[in-house]
Amino acid sequence: MLVDFKRPCSHIKYLSSLTSEKWIKLALSNPIEILIDHAHCERKAAGVAIQLMFRYPSEPNLAEVLSPIAREELEHFEKILNFLKDLGHSLKALRPPPYGAELAKNIRKEEPDRMLDSFLVAGLIEARSHERLGLLALNNEDKSFKKLYESLLESEARHFGVYWKLAQTKFPKNFTFSRLEQLSKIESEILEETYFMPRVHS
Amino acid sequence: MLVDFKRPCSHIKYLSSLTSEKWIKLALSNPIEILIDHAHCERKAAGVAIQLMFRYPSEPNLAEVLSPIAREELEHFEKILNFLKDLGHSLKALRPPPYGAELAKNIRKEEPDRMLDSFLVAGLIEARSHERLGLLALNNEDKSFKKLYESLLESEARHFGVYWKLAQTKFPKNFTFSRLEQLSKIESEILEETYFMPRVHS
């Protein structure tokens, strides 16, 4: 049976593959679990931005852009907590999919490669979240969920842009393009091995 | 020679000692270094709040109070970055004083002691920052620095209150009081061994 889910008109062009219909179905049938998982994603994304500020405490023009990202992720985290609370749910620990840890294995250990890869991996995660939150917003039949996802997804694209600009400002352009292409392929390969649990990055 | 620095009228009563005049003199004579160090303190305080949210992802009513603290610390961090920029300075890595690491050694390793101690240590650091920022605000001859410190210090006291309330809500009252008393004495002892560099917690 063919399922015809709506797709956002614009994608972040650097993603190497579109999300499968299997994922969309799984996610739409588990709205609370996906939302709790997304709350954890926002918290983790704030953690990543702060971790980078800790790792490079004196890097020029880094904290200035990462600190506002971390704040916005936390704002969204709180927004989701409130939304869940109104529905009678609360945060709970969820087993994460292998996605984040698998991606992190591809961050090279030596500087300055480590910095470049960290920016690109953080950016790709934001890009994928943007695509998937867009799918959840477009295909949701529940208006309150739809509205929530619409309110969250725009900043994921913007955050991808911040990480991408950081990479381009601090590293030679050709170099960042080819590395993003490599990492983007890896990102898609990781998602091909579907982790059969409703998670934003399963 | 006696130096007569102004002291705030109200202290957080749980601190076991008042800051020495030696520290006040050192801090006032190194305004930029102290401010850069305080920027790092705000970043670290955001890191502590987020780390606790990571460690206890499903603890009821924890993320709800820690996430806003982390956001406020980051707001202050950005405020200081802008202030420094206007003066032609920027963030740089500073060797931290032993204070934070020494205090952390007193956090017991087993739960639930670890949680209680983490709240109390985080609270004591906020309390000490409140006292010292108050001294910097009161004794500063530069009006812009004075105003900046005044705008920052109130939330340090509020954050102490949040950690103290968390401890009291989640643990038996007598128990939290006696443990705070112990840790507060240790905090003062650590500061007696002055680290002769201009740092907020030297």
XYZ file of C-alpha atoms in Angstrom:
404
model
C 0.000 0.000 0.000
C 1.394 3.380 -0.972
C 1.223 6.070 1.644
C 1.347 9.590 0.409
C 2.785 11.757 3.137
C 3.244 15.453 2.544
C 6.830 16.667 2.226
C 8.097 20.172 2.947
C 8.721 22.148 -0.268
C 12.210 23.165 0.720
C 14.804 20.873 2.204
C 18.211 21.718 3.479
C 20.073 20.748 0.342
C 22.989 19.197 2.179
C 21.070 16.189 3.451
C 21.929 13.182 1.246
C 18.597 11.406 1.610
C 14.986 12.050 2.447
C 13.369 10.437 5.458
C 11.575 7.164 4.750
C 7.809 6.790 4.875
C 8.357 4.037 7.415
C 9.812 6.576 9.821
C 6.980 9.037 9.233
C 4.377 6.372 9.985
C 6.174 5.213 13.106
C 6.602 8.765 14.359
C 2.997 9.817 13.711
C 1.671 6.763 15.532
C 3.739 7.540 18.640
C 3.224 11.271 19.161
C 4.051 11.431 22.881
C 7.157 9.275 22.708
C 8.503 11.260 19.744
C 7.820 14.510 21.552
C 9.572 13.370 24.731
C 12.480 12.246 22.578
C 12.526 15.621 20.884
C 12.644 17.350 24.280
C 15.774 15.317 25.010
C 17.161 16.339 21.596
C 16.725 20.029 22.448
C 18.476 19.493 25.782
C 21.294 17.595 24.086
C 21.663 20.266 21.405
C 22.056 22.887 24.146
C 24.644 20.598 25.714
C 26.578 20.352 22.430
C 26.717 24.138 22.000
C 27.911 24.618 25.576
C 30.426 21.786 25.264
C 31.957 23.515 22.233
C 32.174 26.761 24.231
C 33.999 24.819 26.967
C 36.365 23.166 24.506
C 37.302 26.417 22.751
C 36.928 29.064 25.485
C 38.942 31.717 23.680
C 38.052 31.042 20.053
C 37.021 34.394 18.512
C 33.354 34.826 17.586
C 32.351 31.372 18.747
C 30.661 31.874 22.135
C 28.827 34.873 20.655
C 26.894 32.614 18.287
C 26.761 29.378 20.301
C 25.416 30.852 23.523
C 22.213 32.169 21.864
C 21.748 28.769 20.182
C 22.005 27.019 23.543
C 19.487 29.448 25.050
C 17.017 28.890 22.233
C 17.311 25.100 22.517
C 16.546 25.397 26.231
C 13.557 27.632 25.530
C 12.187 24.975 23.190
C 12.934 22.277 25.731
C 10.845 24.172 28.287
C 8.079 24.766 25.741
C 7.820 21.019 25.111
C 7.849 20.281 28.853
C 4.882 22.627 29.295
C 3.061 21.117 26.320
C 3.579 17.615 27.728
C 2.457 18.740 31.175
C -0.803 20.123 29.743
C -1.424 16.679 28.262
C -0.749 14.996 31.607
C 2.672 13.701 30.580
C 6.147 14.446 31.791
C 9.731 13.901 30.833
C 11.029 10.372 31.133
C 14.337 8.753 30.271
C 14.258 7.160 26.800
C 16.844 4.851 25.343
C 18.473 6.945 22.609
C 18.895 5.630 19.056
C 22.504 4.907 17.954
C 22.463 7.972 15.620
C 24.278 10.542 17.789
C 26.986 8.163 19.003
C 27.532 6.770 15.485
C 27.847 10.241 14.005
C 30.228 11.313 16.770
C 32.578 8.435 15.855
C 33.269 10.294 12.611
C 34.563 13.418 14.335
C 38.323 13.292 13.829
C 40.410 13.516 17.001
C 43.137 15.971 15.963
C 42.640 19.730 15.791
C 41.711 21.610 13.674
C 39.849 18.693 12.000
C 38.035 18.041 15.248
C 36.590 21.539 15.294
C 35.473 21.409 11.666
C 33.853 17.987 12.070
C 32.146 19.052 15.298
C 30.541 22.030 13.536
C 29.450 19.917 10.567
C 28.050 17.058 12.636
C 26.157 19.474 14.901
C 24.835 21.191 11.763
C 23.736 17.946 10.118
C 21.809 16.909 13.230
C 20.005 20.267 13.165
C 19.317 19.834 9.433
C 17.841 16.382 9.948
C 15.725 17.633 12.856
C 14.470 20.422 10.613
C 13.430 17.939 7.905
C 11.728 15.581 10.344
C 9.969 18.254 12.395
C 8.715 19.593 9.070
C 7.264 16.164 8.261
C 5.630 15.968 11.679
C 4.159 19.453 11.262
C 2.831 18.801 7.762
C 1.352 15.375 8.390
C -0.045 15.786 11.854
C -3.792 15.605 12.200
C -3.732 17.004 15.696
C -3.729 20.786 15.410
C -1.959 21.450 18.688
C 0.938 19.128 17.789
C 1.055 20.623 14.291
C 1.303 24.126 15.700
C 3.960 23.107 18.202
C 6.170 21.507 15.545
C 5.711 24.492 13.239
C 6.900 26.768 16.022
C 9.989 24.656 16.654
C 11.267 23.740 13.233
C 12.349 27.081 11.842
C 15.153 27.488 14.323
C 16.599 24.071 13.494
C 17.276 25.305 9.950
C 18.724 28.533 11.320
C 21.004 26.596 13.663
C 22.223 24.483 10.757
C 23.067 27.804 9.089
C 25.042 28.995 12.119
C 27.176 25.845 12.274
C 27.671 25.887 8.517
C 28.745 29.538 8.601
C 31.146 28.817 11.485
C 32.715 26.042 9.387
C 32.978 28.262 6.332
C 34.382 31.221 8.259
C 37.069 29.267 10.026
C 38.099 26.741 7.337
C 38.884 26.843 3.593
C 35.662 26.686 1.598
C 36.381 23.759 -0.748
C 37.540 21.749 2.177
C 34.371 22.313 4.205
C 32.167 21.415 1.227
C 33.845 18.089 0.566
C 33.879 17.169 4.265
C 30.203 18.060 4.633
C 29.439 15.866 1.643
C 31.268 12.930 3.233
C 29.608 13.383 6.607
C 26.206 13.876 5.038
C 26.506 10.520 3.266
C 27.501 8.871 6.521
C 24.526 10.513 8.242
C 22.147 9.031 5.677
C 23.768 5.607 5.923
C 23.312 5.608 9.694
C 19.599 6.319 9.243
C 19.202 3.517 6.698
C 19.739 1.033 9.479
C 16.407 1.900 11.025
C 16.348 1.641 14.781
C 12.839 0.411 15.311
C 11.836 2.721 18.107
C 9.958 5.998 17.679
C 12.768 8.499 17.973
C 13.449 11.769 16.126
C 16.700 10.305 14.817
C 15.803 6.618 14.451
C 46.830 50.506 56.705
C 43.177 49.758 57.245
C 41.013 49.676 54.157
C 37.351 50.237 54.689
C 35.464 48.549 51.883
C 31.697 48.720 51.788
C 29.855 45.487 52.500
C 26.358 44.567 51.320
C 23.791 44.906 54.127
C 22.383 41.440 53.618
C 24.411 38.299 53.106
C 23.221 34.858 52.265
C 23.292 33.573 55.811
C 24.629 30.154 54.869
C 28.103 31.356 53.919
C 30.475 30.578 56.800
C 32.837 33.495 56.234
C 32.978 36.924 54.673
C 35.342 37.644 51.801
C 38.700 39.095 52.857
C 39.733 42.677 52.138
C 42.746 41.242 50.360
C 40.458 39.672 47.754
C 38.444 42.886 47.319
C 41.622 44.889 46.687
C 42.971 42.349 44.232
C 39.688 42.156 42.366
C 39.162 45.911 42.142
C 42.676 46.421 40.801
C 42.105 43.886 37.991
C 38.669 44.768 36.636
C 39.024 43.226 33.172
C 40.535 39.951 34.321
C 37.882 39.546 37.010
C 35.163 40.260 34.491
C 36.518 37.747 31.969
C 36.742 35.220 34.787
C 33.156 35.976 35.733
C 32.060 35.393 32.134
C 33.616 31.931 32.404
C 31.797 31.431 35.724
C 28.450 32.173 34.077
C 29.249 29.706 31.279
C 30.308 27.078 33.816
C 27.182 27.636 35.917
C 25.056 27.033 32.793
C 27.109 23.885 32.221
C 26.449 22.667 35.772
C 22.671 23.122 35.433
C 22.640 21.288 32.098
C 24.888 18.534 33.418
C 22.418 17.908 36.253
C 19.589 17.724 33.703
C 21.642 15.110 31.793
C 22.406 13.116 34.923
C 18.794 13.014 36.102
C 16.755 13.152 32.861
C 13.518 11.938 34.414
C 13.702 13.472 37.883
C 10.357 15.222 38.502
C 10.404 19.030 38.648
C 14.125 19.292 38.056
C 14.529 20.303 34.390
C 11.676 22.795 34.882
C 13.775 24.846 37.289
C 17.287 24.129 35.992
C 16.664 24.972 32.343
C 15.634 28.596 33.114
C 18.710 28.942 35.354
C 20.969 27.762 32.513
C 19.311 30.226 30.118
C 19.777 33.116 32.514
C 23.452 32.263 33.071
C 23.950 32.279 29.296
C 22.156 35.626 28.994
C 24.553 37.069 31.546
C 27.487 35.467 29.790
C 26.464 37.228 26.561
C 25.910 40.503 28.399
C 29.476 40.395 29.732
C 30.852 39.496 26.288
C 29.168 42.596 24.850
C 30.403 44.773 27.707
C 33.962 43.516 27.163
C 33.675 44.052 23.413
C 32.620 47.682 23.934
C 35.811 48.134 25.956
C 37.916 46.551 23.215
C 38.408 43.276 25.063
C 37.301 39.761 24.352
C 37.051 36.392 26.029
C 40.304 34.603 26.704
C 41.158 31.367 28.439
C 42.099 31.945 32.098
C 43.643 29.444 34.438
C 40.843 28.690 36.912
C 41.443 28.844 40.667
C 41.323 25.472 42.519
C 37.955 26.414 44.124
C 35.537 24.532 41.839
C 37.581 21.341 41.642
C 38.237 21.351 45.410
C 34.553 21.818 46.174
C 33.584 19.070 43.719
C 35.819 16.598 45.600
C 33.323 16.859 48.475
C 30.381 15.660 46.409
C 29.771 12.110 47.585
C 29.750 9.461 44.855
C 26.719 7.364 45.834
C 23.136 8.381 45.131
C 21.094 9.968 46.613
C 23.953 11.710 48.487
C 25.472 12.721 45.173
C 22.330 14.583 44.156
C 22.010 16.395 47.480
C 25.667 17.427 47.511
C 25.496 18.561 43.878
C 22.578 20.879 44.686
C 24.287 22.260 47.782
C 27.668 22.815 46.130
C 26.051 24.514 43.108
C 24.058 26.671 45.545
C 27.105 27.633 47.605
C 28.988 28.735 44.483
C 26.033 30.940 43.539
C 25.913 32.319 47.084
C 29.616 33.184 47.043
C 29.265 34.806 43.619
C 26.384 36.857 44.989
C 28.481 38.087 47.906
C 31.490 38.928 45.739
C 29.565 40.565 42.919
C 27.899 42.647 45.623
C 31.332 43.762 46.841
C 32.398 44.615 43.297
C 29.185 46.583 42.722
C 29.440 48.508 46.001
C 33.113 49.377 45.838
C 33.565 50.059 42.154
C 34.457 53.612 41.228
C 33.696 52.999 37.573
C 29.974 53.566 37.090
C 29.589 51.239 34.100
C 31.193 48.325 35.972
C 29.111 49.132 39.055
C 25.921 49.062 37.016
C 26.900 45.842 35.286
C 27.603 44.029 38.556
C 24.391 45.356 40.093
C 22.463 43.925 37.153
C 24.095 40.513 37.520
C 24.166 39.876 41.232
C 20.512 39.563 42.107
C 20.069 36.378 40.101
C 22.987 34.691 41.857
C 21.043 34.928 45.120
C 17.902 33.675 43.388
C 19.809 30.723 41.944
C 21.134 29.854 45.389
C 17.480 29.829 46.456
C 16.526 27.437 43.649
C 19.233 24.913 44.522
C 18.445 25.226 48.224
C 14.754 24.648 47.569
C 15.545 21.633 45.376
C 17.597 20.166 48.224
C 14.864 20.849 50.768
C 12.088 19.471 48.558
C 13.842 16.238 47.733
C 15.628 15.473 51.025
C 14.746 15.493 54.745
C 15.110 19.008 56.140
C 17.405 18.388 59.127
C 19.671 16.388 56.906
C 20.030 19.126 54.295
C 20.741 21.757 56.951
C 23.563 19.806 58.562
C 25.098 18.892 55.207
C 24.929 22.512 54.016
C 26.651 23.575 57.206
C 29.467 21.078 56.596
C 29.912 22.052 52.960
C 29.726 25.736 53.774
C 32.628 25.365 56.230
C 34.632 23.508 53.592
C 33.858 26.268 51.071
C 35.240 28.901 53.428
C 38.326 26.823 54.173
C 39.084 26.489 50.461
C 38.938 30.272 50.105
C 41.266 30.811 53.062
C 44.089 29.376 51.005
C 44.075 32.412 48.736
C 45.004 31.672 45.177
C 46.888 34.806 44.281
C 45.308 35.501 40.935
C 42.380 37.833 40.344
C 39.499 35.380 40.056
C 35.905 35.548 41.286
C 36.539 32.468 43.404
C 40.195 32.927 44.363
